[in-house]
CSV table of C-alpha atoms (C1' of nucleotides) in Angstrom, one decimal:
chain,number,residue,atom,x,y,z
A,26,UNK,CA,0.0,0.0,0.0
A,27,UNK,CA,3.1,2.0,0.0
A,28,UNK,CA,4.7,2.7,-3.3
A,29,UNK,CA,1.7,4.9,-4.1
A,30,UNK,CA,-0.8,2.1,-5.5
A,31,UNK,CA,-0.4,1.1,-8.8
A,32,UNK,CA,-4.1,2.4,-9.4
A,33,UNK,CA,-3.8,5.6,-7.7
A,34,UNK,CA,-0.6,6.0,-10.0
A,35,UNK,CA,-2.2,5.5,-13.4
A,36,UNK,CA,-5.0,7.7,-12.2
A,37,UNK,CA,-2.5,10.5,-12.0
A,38,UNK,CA,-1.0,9.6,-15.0
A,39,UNK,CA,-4.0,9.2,-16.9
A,40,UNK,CA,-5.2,12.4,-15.5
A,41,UNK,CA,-2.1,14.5,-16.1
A,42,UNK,CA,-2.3,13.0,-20.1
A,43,UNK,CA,-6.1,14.2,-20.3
A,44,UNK,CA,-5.5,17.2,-18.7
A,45,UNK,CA,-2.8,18.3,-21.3
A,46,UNK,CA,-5.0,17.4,-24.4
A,47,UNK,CA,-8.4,18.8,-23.1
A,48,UNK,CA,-7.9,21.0,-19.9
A,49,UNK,CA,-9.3,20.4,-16.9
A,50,UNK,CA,-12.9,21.0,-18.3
A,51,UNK,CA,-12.7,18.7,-21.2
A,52,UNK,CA,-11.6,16.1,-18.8
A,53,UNK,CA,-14.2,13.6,-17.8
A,54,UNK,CA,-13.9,11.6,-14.8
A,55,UNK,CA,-15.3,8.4,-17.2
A,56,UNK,CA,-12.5,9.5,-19.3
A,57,UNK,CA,-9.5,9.6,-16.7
A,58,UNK,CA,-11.1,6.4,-15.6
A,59,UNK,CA,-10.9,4.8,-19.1
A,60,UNK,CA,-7.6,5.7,-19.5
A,61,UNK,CA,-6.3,4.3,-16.1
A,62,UNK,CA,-7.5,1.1,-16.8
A,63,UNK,CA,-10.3,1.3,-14.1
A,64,UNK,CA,-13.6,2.1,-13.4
A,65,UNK,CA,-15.1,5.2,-12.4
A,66,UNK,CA,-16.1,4.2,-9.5
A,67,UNK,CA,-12.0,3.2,-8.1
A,68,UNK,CA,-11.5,6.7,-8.4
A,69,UNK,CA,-13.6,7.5,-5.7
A,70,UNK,CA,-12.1,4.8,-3.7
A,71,UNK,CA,-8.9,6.8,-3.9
A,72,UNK,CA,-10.2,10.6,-4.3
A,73,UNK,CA,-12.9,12.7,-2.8
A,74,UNK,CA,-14.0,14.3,-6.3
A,75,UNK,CA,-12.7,15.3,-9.3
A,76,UNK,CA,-11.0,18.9,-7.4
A,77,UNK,CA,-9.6,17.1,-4.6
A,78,UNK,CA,-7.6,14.7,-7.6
A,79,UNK,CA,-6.7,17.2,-9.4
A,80,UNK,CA,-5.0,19.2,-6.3
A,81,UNK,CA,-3.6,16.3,-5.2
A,82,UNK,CA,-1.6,15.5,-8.3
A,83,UNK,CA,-0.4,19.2,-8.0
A,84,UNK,CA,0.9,18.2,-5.1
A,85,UNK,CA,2.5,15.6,-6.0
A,86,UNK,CA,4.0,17.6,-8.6
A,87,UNK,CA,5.4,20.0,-6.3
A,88,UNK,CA,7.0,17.3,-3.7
A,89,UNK,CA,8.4,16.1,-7.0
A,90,UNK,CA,9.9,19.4,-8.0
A,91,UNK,CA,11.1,20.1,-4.6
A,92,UNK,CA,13.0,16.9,-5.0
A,93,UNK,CA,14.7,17.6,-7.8
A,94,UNK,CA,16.0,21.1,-6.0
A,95,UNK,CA,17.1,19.2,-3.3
A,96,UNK,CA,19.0,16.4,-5.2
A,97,UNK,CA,20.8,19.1,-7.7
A,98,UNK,CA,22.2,21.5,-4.9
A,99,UNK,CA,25.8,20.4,-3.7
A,100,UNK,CA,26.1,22.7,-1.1
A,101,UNK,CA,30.3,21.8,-0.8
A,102,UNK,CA,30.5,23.2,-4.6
A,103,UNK,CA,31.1,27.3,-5.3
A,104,UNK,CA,27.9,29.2,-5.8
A,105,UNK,CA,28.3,30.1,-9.2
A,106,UNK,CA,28.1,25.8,-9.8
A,107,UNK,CA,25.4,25.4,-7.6
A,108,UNK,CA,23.4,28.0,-9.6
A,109,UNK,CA,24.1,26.4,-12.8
A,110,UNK,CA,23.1,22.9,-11.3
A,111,UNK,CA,20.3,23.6,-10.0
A,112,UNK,CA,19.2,25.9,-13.1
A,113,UNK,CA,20.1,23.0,-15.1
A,114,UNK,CA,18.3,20.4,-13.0
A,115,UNK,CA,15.4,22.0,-13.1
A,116,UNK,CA,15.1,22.9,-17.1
A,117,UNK,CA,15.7,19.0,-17.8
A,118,UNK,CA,13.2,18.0,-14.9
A,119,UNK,CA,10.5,20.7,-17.4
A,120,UNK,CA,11.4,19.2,-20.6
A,121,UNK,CA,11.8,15.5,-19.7
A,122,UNK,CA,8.1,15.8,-18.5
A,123,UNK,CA,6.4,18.2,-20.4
A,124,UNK,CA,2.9,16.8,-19.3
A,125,UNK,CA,4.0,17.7,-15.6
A,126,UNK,CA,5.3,21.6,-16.9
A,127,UNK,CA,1.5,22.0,-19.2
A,128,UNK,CA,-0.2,20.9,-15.9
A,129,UNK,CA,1.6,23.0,-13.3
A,130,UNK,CA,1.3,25.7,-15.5
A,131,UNK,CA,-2.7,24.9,-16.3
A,132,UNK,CA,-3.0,24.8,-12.6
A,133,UNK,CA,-1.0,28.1,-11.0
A,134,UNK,CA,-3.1,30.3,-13.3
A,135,UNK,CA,-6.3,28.7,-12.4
A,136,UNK,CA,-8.7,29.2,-9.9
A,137,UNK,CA,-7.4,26.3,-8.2
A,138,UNK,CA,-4.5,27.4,-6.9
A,139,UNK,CA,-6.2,30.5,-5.2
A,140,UNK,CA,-8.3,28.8,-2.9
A,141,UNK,CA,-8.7,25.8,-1.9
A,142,UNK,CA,-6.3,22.9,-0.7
A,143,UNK,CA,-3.6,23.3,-3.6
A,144,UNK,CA,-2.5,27.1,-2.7
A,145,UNK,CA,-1.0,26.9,0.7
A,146,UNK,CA,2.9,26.5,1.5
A,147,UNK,CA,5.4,26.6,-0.6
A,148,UNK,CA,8.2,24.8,0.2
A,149,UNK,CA,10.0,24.4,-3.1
A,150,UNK,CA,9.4,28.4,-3.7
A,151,UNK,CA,10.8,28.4,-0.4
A,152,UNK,CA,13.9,26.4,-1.1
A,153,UNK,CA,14.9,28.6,-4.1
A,154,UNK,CA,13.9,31.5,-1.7
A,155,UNK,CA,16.5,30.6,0.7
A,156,UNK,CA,19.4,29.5,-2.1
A,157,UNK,CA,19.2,33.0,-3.4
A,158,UNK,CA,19.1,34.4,-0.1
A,159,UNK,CA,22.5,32.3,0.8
A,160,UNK,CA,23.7,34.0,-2.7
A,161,UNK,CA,23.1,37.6,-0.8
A,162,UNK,CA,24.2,37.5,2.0
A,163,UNK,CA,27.6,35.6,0.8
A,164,UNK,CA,28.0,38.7,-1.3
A,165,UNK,CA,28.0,37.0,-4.0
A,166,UNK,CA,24.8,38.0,-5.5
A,167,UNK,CA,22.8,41.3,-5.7
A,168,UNK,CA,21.6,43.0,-3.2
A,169,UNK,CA,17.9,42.5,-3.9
A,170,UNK,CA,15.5,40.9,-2.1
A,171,UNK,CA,15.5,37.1,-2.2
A,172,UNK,CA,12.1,35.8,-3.1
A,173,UNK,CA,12.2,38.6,-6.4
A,174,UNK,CA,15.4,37.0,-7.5
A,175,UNK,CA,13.7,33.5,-6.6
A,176,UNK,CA,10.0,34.1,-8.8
A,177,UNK,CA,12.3,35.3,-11.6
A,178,UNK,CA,14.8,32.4,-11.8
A,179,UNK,CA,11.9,30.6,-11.8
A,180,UNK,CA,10.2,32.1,-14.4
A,181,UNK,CA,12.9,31.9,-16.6
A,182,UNK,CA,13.5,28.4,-16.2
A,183,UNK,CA,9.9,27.9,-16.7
A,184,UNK,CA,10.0,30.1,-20.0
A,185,UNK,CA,12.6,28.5,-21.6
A,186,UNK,CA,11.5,25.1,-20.9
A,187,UNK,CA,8.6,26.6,-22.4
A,188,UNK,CA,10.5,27.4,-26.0
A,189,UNK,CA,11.8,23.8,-26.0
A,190,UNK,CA,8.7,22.2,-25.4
A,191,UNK,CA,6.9,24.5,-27.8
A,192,UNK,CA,9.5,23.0,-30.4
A,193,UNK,CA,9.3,26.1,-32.3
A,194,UNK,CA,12.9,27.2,-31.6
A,195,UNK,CA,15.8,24.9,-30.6
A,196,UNK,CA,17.7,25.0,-27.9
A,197,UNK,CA,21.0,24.2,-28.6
A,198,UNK,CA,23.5,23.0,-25.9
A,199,UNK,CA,25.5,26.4,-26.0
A,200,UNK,CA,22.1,28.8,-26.6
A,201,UNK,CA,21.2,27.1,-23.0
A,202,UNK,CA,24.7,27.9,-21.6
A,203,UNK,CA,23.8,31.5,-23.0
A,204,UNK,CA,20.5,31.4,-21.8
A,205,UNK,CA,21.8,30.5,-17.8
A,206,UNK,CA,24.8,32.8,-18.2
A,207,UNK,CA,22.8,35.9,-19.4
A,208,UNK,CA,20.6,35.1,-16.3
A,209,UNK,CA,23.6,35.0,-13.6
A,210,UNK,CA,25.6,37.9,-15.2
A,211,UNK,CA,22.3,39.7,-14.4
A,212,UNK,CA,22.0,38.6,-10.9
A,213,UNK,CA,26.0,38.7,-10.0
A,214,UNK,CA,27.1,41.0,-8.0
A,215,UNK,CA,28.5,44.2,-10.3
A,216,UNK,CA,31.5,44.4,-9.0
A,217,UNK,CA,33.0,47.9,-9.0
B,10,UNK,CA,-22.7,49.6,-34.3
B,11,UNK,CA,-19.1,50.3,-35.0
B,12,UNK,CA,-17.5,50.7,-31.5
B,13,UNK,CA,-17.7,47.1,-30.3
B,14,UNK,CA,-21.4,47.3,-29.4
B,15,UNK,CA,-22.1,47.9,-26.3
B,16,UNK,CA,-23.7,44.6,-25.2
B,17,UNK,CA,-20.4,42.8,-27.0
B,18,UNK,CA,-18.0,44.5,-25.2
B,19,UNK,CA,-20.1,43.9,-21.9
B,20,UNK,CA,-20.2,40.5,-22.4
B,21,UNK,CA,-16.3,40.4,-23.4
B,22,UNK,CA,-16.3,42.5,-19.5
B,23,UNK,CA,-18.4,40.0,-17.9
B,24,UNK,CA,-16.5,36.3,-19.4
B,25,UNK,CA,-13.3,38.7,-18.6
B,26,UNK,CA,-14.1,38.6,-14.8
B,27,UNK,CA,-15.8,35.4,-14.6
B,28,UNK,CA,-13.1,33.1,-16.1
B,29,UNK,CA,-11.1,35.2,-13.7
B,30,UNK,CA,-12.9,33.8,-10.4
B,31,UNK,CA,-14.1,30.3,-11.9
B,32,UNK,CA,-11.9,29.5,-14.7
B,33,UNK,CA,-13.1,28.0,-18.2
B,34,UNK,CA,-14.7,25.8,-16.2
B,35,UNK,CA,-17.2,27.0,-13.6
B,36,UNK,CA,-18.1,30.0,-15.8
B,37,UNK,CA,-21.5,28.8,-17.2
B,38,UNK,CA,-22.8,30.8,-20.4
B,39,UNK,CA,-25.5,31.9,-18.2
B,40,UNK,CA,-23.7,33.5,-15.6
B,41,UNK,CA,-21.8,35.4,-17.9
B,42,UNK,CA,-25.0,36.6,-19.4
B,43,UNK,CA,-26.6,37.6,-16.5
B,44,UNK,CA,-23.1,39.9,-15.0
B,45,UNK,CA,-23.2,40.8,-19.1
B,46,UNK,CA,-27.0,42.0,-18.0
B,47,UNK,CA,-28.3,39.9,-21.7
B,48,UNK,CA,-29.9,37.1,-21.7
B,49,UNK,CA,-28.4,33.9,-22.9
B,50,UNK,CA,-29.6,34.2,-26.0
B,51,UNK,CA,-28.4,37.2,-27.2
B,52,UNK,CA,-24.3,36.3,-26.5
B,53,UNK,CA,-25.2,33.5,-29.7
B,54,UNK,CA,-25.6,36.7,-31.6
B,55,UNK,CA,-22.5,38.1,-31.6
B,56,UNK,CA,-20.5,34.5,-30.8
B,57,UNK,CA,-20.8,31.4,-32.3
B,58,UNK,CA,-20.1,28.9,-29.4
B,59,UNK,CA,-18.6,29.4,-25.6
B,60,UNK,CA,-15.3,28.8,-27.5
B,61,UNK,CA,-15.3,31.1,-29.9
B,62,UNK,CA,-16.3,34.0,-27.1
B,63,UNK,CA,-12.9,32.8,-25.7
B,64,UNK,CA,-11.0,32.5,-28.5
B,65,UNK,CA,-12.0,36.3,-29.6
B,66,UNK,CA,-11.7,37.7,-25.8
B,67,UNK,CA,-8.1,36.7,-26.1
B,68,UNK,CA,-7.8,38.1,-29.7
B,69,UNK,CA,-8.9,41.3,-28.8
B,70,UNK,CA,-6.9,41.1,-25.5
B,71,UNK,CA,-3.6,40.3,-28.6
B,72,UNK,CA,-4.8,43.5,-30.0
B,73,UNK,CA,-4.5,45.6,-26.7
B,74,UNK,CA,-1.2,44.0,-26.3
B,75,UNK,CA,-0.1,44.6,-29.6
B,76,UNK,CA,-0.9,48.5,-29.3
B,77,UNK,CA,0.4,49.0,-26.0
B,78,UNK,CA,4.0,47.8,-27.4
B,79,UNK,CA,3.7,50.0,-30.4
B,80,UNK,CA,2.9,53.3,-28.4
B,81,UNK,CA,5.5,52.1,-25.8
B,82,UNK,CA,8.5,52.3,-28.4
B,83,UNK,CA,9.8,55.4,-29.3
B,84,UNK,CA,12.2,55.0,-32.0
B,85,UNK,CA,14.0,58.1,-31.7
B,86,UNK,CA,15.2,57.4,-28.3
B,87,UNK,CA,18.6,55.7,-27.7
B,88,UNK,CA,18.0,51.4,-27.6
B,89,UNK,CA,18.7,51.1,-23.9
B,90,UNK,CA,15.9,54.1,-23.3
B,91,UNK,CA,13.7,52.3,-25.7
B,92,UNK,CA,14.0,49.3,-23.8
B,93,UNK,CA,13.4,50.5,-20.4
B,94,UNK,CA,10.0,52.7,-21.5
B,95,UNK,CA,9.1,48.7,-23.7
B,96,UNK,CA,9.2,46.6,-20.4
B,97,UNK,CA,7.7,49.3,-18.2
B,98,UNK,CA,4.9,49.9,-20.2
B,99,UNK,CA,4.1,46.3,-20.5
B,100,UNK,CA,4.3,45.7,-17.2
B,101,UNK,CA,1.8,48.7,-16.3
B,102,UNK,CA,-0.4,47.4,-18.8
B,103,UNK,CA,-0.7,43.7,-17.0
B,104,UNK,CA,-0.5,45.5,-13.4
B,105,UNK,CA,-3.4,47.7,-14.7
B,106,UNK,CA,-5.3,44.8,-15.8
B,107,UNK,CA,-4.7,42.0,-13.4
B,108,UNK,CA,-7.8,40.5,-15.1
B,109,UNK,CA,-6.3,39.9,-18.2
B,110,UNK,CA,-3.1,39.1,-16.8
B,111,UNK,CA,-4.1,35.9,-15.6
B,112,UNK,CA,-6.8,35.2,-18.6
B,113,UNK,CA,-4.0,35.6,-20.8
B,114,UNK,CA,-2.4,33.5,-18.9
B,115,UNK,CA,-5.0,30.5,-18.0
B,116,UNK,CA,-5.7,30.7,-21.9
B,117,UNK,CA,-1.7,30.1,-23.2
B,118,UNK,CA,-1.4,27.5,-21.0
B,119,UNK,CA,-4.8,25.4,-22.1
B,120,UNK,CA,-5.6,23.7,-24.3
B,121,UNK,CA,-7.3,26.7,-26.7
B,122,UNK,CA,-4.3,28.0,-27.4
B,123,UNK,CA,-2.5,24.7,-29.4
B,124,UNK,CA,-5.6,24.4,-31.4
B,125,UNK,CA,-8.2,26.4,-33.0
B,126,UNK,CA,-8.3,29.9,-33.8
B,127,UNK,CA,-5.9,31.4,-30.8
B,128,UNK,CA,-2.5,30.1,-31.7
B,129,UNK,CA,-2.4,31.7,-35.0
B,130,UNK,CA,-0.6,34.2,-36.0
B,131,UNK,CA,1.4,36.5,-33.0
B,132,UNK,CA,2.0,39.6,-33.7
B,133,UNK,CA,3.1,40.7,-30.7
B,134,UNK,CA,5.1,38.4,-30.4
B,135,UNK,CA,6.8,39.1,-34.1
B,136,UNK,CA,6.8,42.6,-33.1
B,137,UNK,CA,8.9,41.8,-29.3
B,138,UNK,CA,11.3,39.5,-31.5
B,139,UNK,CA,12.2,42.1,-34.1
B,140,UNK,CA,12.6,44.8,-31.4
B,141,UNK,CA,15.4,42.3,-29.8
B,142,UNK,CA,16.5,41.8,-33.4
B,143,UNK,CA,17.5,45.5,-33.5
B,144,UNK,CA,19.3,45.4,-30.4
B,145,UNK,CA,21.5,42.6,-31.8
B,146,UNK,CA,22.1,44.2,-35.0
B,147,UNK,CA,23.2,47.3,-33.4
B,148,UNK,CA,25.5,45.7,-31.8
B,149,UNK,CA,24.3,46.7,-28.2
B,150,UNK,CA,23.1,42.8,-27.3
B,151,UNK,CA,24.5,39.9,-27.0
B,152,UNK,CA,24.4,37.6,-30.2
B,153,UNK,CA,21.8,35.4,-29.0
B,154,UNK,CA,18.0,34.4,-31.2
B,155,UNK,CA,16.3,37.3,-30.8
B,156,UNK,CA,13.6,35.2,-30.4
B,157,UNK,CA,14.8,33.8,-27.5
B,158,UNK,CA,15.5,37.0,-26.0
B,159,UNK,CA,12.1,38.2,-26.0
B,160,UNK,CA,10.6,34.9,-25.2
B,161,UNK,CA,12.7,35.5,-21.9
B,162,UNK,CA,12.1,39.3,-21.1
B,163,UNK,CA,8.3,38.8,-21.8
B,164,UNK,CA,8.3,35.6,-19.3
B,165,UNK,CA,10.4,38.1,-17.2
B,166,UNK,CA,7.4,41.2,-17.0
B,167,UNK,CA,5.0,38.3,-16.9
B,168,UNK,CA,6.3,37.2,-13.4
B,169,UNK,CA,7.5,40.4,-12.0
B,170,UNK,CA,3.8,41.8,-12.9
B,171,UNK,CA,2.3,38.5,-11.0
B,172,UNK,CA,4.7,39.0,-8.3
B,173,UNK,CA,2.5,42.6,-7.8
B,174,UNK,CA,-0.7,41.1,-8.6
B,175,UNK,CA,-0.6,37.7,-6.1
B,176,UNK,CA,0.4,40.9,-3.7
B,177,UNK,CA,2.5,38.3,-1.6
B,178,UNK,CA,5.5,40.7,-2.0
B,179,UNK,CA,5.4,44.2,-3.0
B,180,UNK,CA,7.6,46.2,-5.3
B,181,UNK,CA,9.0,49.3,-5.0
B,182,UNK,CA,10.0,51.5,-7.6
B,183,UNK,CA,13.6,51.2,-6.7
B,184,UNK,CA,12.7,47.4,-6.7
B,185,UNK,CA,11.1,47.8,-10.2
B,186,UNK,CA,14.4,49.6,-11.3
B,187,UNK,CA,16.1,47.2,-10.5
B,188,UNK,CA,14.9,44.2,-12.0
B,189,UNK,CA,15.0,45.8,-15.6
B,190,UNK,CA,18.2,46.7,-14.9
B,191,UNK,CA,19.4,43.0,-13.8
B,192,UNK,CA,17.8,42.0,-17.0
B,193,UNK,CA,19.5,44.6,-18.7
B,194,UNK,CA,22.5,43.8,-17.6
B,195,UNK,CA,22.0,40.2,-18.5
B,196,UNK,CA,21.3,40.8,-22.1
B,197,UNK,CA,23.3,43.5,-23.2
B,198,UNK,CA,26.8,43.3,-24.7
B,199,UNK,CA,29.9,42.1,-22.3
B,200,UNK,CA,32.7,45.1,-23.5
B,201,UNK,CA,35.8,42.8,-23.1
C,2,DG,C1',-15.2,-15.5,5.8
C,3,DC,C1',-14.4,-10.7,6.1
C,4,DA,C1',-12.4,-6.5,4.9
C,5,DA,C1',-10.8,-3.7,1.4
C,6,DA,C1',-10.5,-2.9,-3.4
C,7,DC,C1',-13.1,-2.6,-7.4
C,8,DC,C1',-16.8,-2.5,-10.7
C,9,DG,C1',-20.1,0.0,-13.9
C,10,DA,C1',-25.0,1.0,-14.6
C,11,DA,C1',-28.1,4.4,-12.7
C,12,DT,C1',-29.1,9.1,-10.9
C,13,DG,C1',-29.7,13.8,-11.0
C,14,DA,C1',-27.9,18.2,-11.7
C,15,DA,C1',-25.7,21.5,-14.6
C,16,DC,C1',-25.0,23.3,-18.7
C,17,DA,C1',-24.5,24.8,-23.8
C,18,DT,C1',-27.3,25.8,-27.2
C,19,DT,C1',-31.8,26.4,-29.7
C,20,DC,C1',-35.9,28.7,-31.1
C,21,DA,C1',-40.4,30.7,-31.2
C,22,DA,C1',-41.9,34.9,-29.7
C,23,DT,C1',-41.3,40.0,-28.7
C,24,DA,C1',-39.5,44.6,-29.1
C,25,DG,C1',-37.2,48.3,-31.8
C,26,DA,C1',-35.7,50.9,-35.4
C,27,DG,C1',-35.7,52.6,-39.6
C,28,DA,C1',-37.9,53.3,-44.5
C,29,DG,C1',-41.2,54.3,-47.2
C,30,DG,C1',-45.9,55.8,-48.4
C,31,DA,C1',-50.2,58.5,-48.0
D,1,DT,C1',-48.0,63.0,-38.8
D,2,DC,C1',-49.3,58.4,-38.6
D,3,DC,C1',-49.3,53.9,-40.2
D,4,DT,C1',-47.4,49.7,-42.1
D,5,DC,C1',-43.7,46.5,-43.4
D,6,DT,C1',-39.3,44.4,-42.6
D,7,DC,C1',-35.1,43.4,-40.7
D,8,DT,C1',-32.3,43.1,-36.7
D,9,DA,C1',-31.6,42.7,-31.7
D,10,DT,C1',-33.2,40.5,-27.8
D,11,DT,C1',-35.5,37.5,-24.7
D,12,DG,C1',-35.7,33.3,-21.6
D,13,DA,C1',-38.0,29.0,-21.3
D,14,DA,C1',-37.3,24.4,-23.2
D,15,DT,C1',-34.2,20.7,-25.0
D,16,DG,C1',-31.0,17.2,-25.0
D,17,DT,C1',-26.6,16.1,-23.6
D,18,DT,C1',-22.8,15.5,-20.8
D,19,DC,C1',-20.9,14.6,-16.6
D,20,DA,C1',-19.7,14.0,-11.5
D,21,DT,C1',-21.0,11.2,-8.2
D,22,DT,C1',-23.4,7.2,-5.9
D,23,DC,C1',-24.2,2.6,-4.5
D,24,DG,C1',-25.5,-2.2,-4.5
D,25,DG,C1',-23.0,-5.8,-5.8
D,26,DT,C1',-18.7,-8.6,-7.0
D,27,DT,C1',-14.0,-9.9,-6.6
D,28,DT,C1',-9.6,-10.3,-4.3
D,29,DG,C1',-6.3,-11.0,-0.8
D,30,DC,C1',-5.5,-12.7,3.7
DNA sequence: GCAAACCGAATGAACATTCAATAGAGAGGA
DNA sequence: TCCTCTCTATTGAATGTTCATTCGGTTTGC
């Protein structure tokens, strides 16, 4: 009963598939059931109702996310490294699962995440909040408060996962580099 | 009947605010119809379908866009001024209408946007990537894909301007400054 | 045997869309 | 000035469908 039931996993999955093709309206329970492999009915055996699913699998996109931080920041390694890892980590955690970046992003602009069960604490915002805030006070970064440096990192990760996924542009190897140096000689301390 | 007749643009107003509080979902034709003060009827005068009200709420909200970018850009001015006045005004414009902020938003990230009538053409988008285009020519950016740079400096106002709208944190002007200067400093030419 | 997991047809509510009927606004005509 | 005629704008109740959710029954694992 551990491992996250099989079940309760293909729900997810099947969810975060549907959700992708045919937003969350657009998204039948009888569908997501379908899909899974079981009936409607199971679902209910796992979930409340169709909201409490959905904000569940956010959440379970967010402890996944906060993983990811967690594993990519070697706090023994300079800060310049850790901020490319963790950039880095982060972009390939986006476009390895593009149905989990469609969702998140479906979900943060929705109603959802303003009330309810899925809005509440943060902690991977608050992980990145507290790496740039290391960044600071080392002196090593601008002097600019920690949580604005934190929402745009994030956003720029987020964008230019964004342009990969979208597959209109390319993304070569070295436009990345680019991409996360132009970022950091922004943030960097000017020194002088 | 030229200026947007009344009754449309009231109904545009109401599906505007509505999505805003119940997303796609949870905004039922006749809700929007009675904050629209119509009845259900008439919005199938002026719109074919539910999707097609979206669809041309977020075209006209393109157009807005579109215009606010133009006036923004004086092309007399010096690049770097040009710039500045181009992501400030932009940001105004989302900060003055948190609304369509996060419509916009909610609607790029669904489903609508990959199919149908949305995704089209961008204008704004064209006109953002030949701005950065200029820049790069000039000689005052880096030599990236201008298209990359403005896929990165519009995700850029997009979160700072949701940073002032979730109201979590709030900016100063100094703190304004500064971000479009740490983005400036990120994409403009390294002298040596 | 007995829980817990699972099934899927049945239920009822919500909703997009339709349509027959009404109001209004102009255009002529006497 | 007043009276049609006509075309468009508007109405809101009625329709038919789609869906979330329920629940009585079945299977499975222990």
């Amino acid at each position: 009963m551990e491992p996250l039931a099989e079940k309760k996993k293909a729900i997810f999955e099947s969810t975060l598939e549907l959700v992708n093709e045919n937003g969350f309206h657009g998204t039948p329970m009888s569908m997501v059931a379908k899909r899974a492999g079981v009936a409607a009915g199971t679902i209910y055996h796992y979930f409340e109702s169709k909201d409490s699913l959905i904000c569940e699998l956010f959440q379970s996109i967010e402890a996944q996310r906060l993983n990811v931080l967690k594993e990519a920041d070697d706090k023994t390694l300079p800060y310049q490294d850790r901020f490319f890892n963790v950039w880095r980590s982060l972009y390939l955690f986006y476009i390895k699962n593009p149905n989990v970046l469609k969702f998140y992003e479906q979900f943060v602009n929705s109603p959802y995440n303003s009330t309810k069960k899925g809005g509440g604490f943060k902690p991977y915002l608050n992980l990145i909040f507290s790496f740039f805030e290391e960044g600071v006070n080392e002196g090593i970064l601008r002097k600019v408060d920690p949580q604005v440096l934190g929402v745009m990192v994030h956003g720029n990760i987020i964008s230019t996962a964004k342009i990969h996924v979208h597959g209109t542009i390319s993304l070569s190897e070295e436009a990345l580099k680019l991409i996360q140096q132009i970022v950091w000689d922004g943030i960097v301390k000017r020194d002088r």
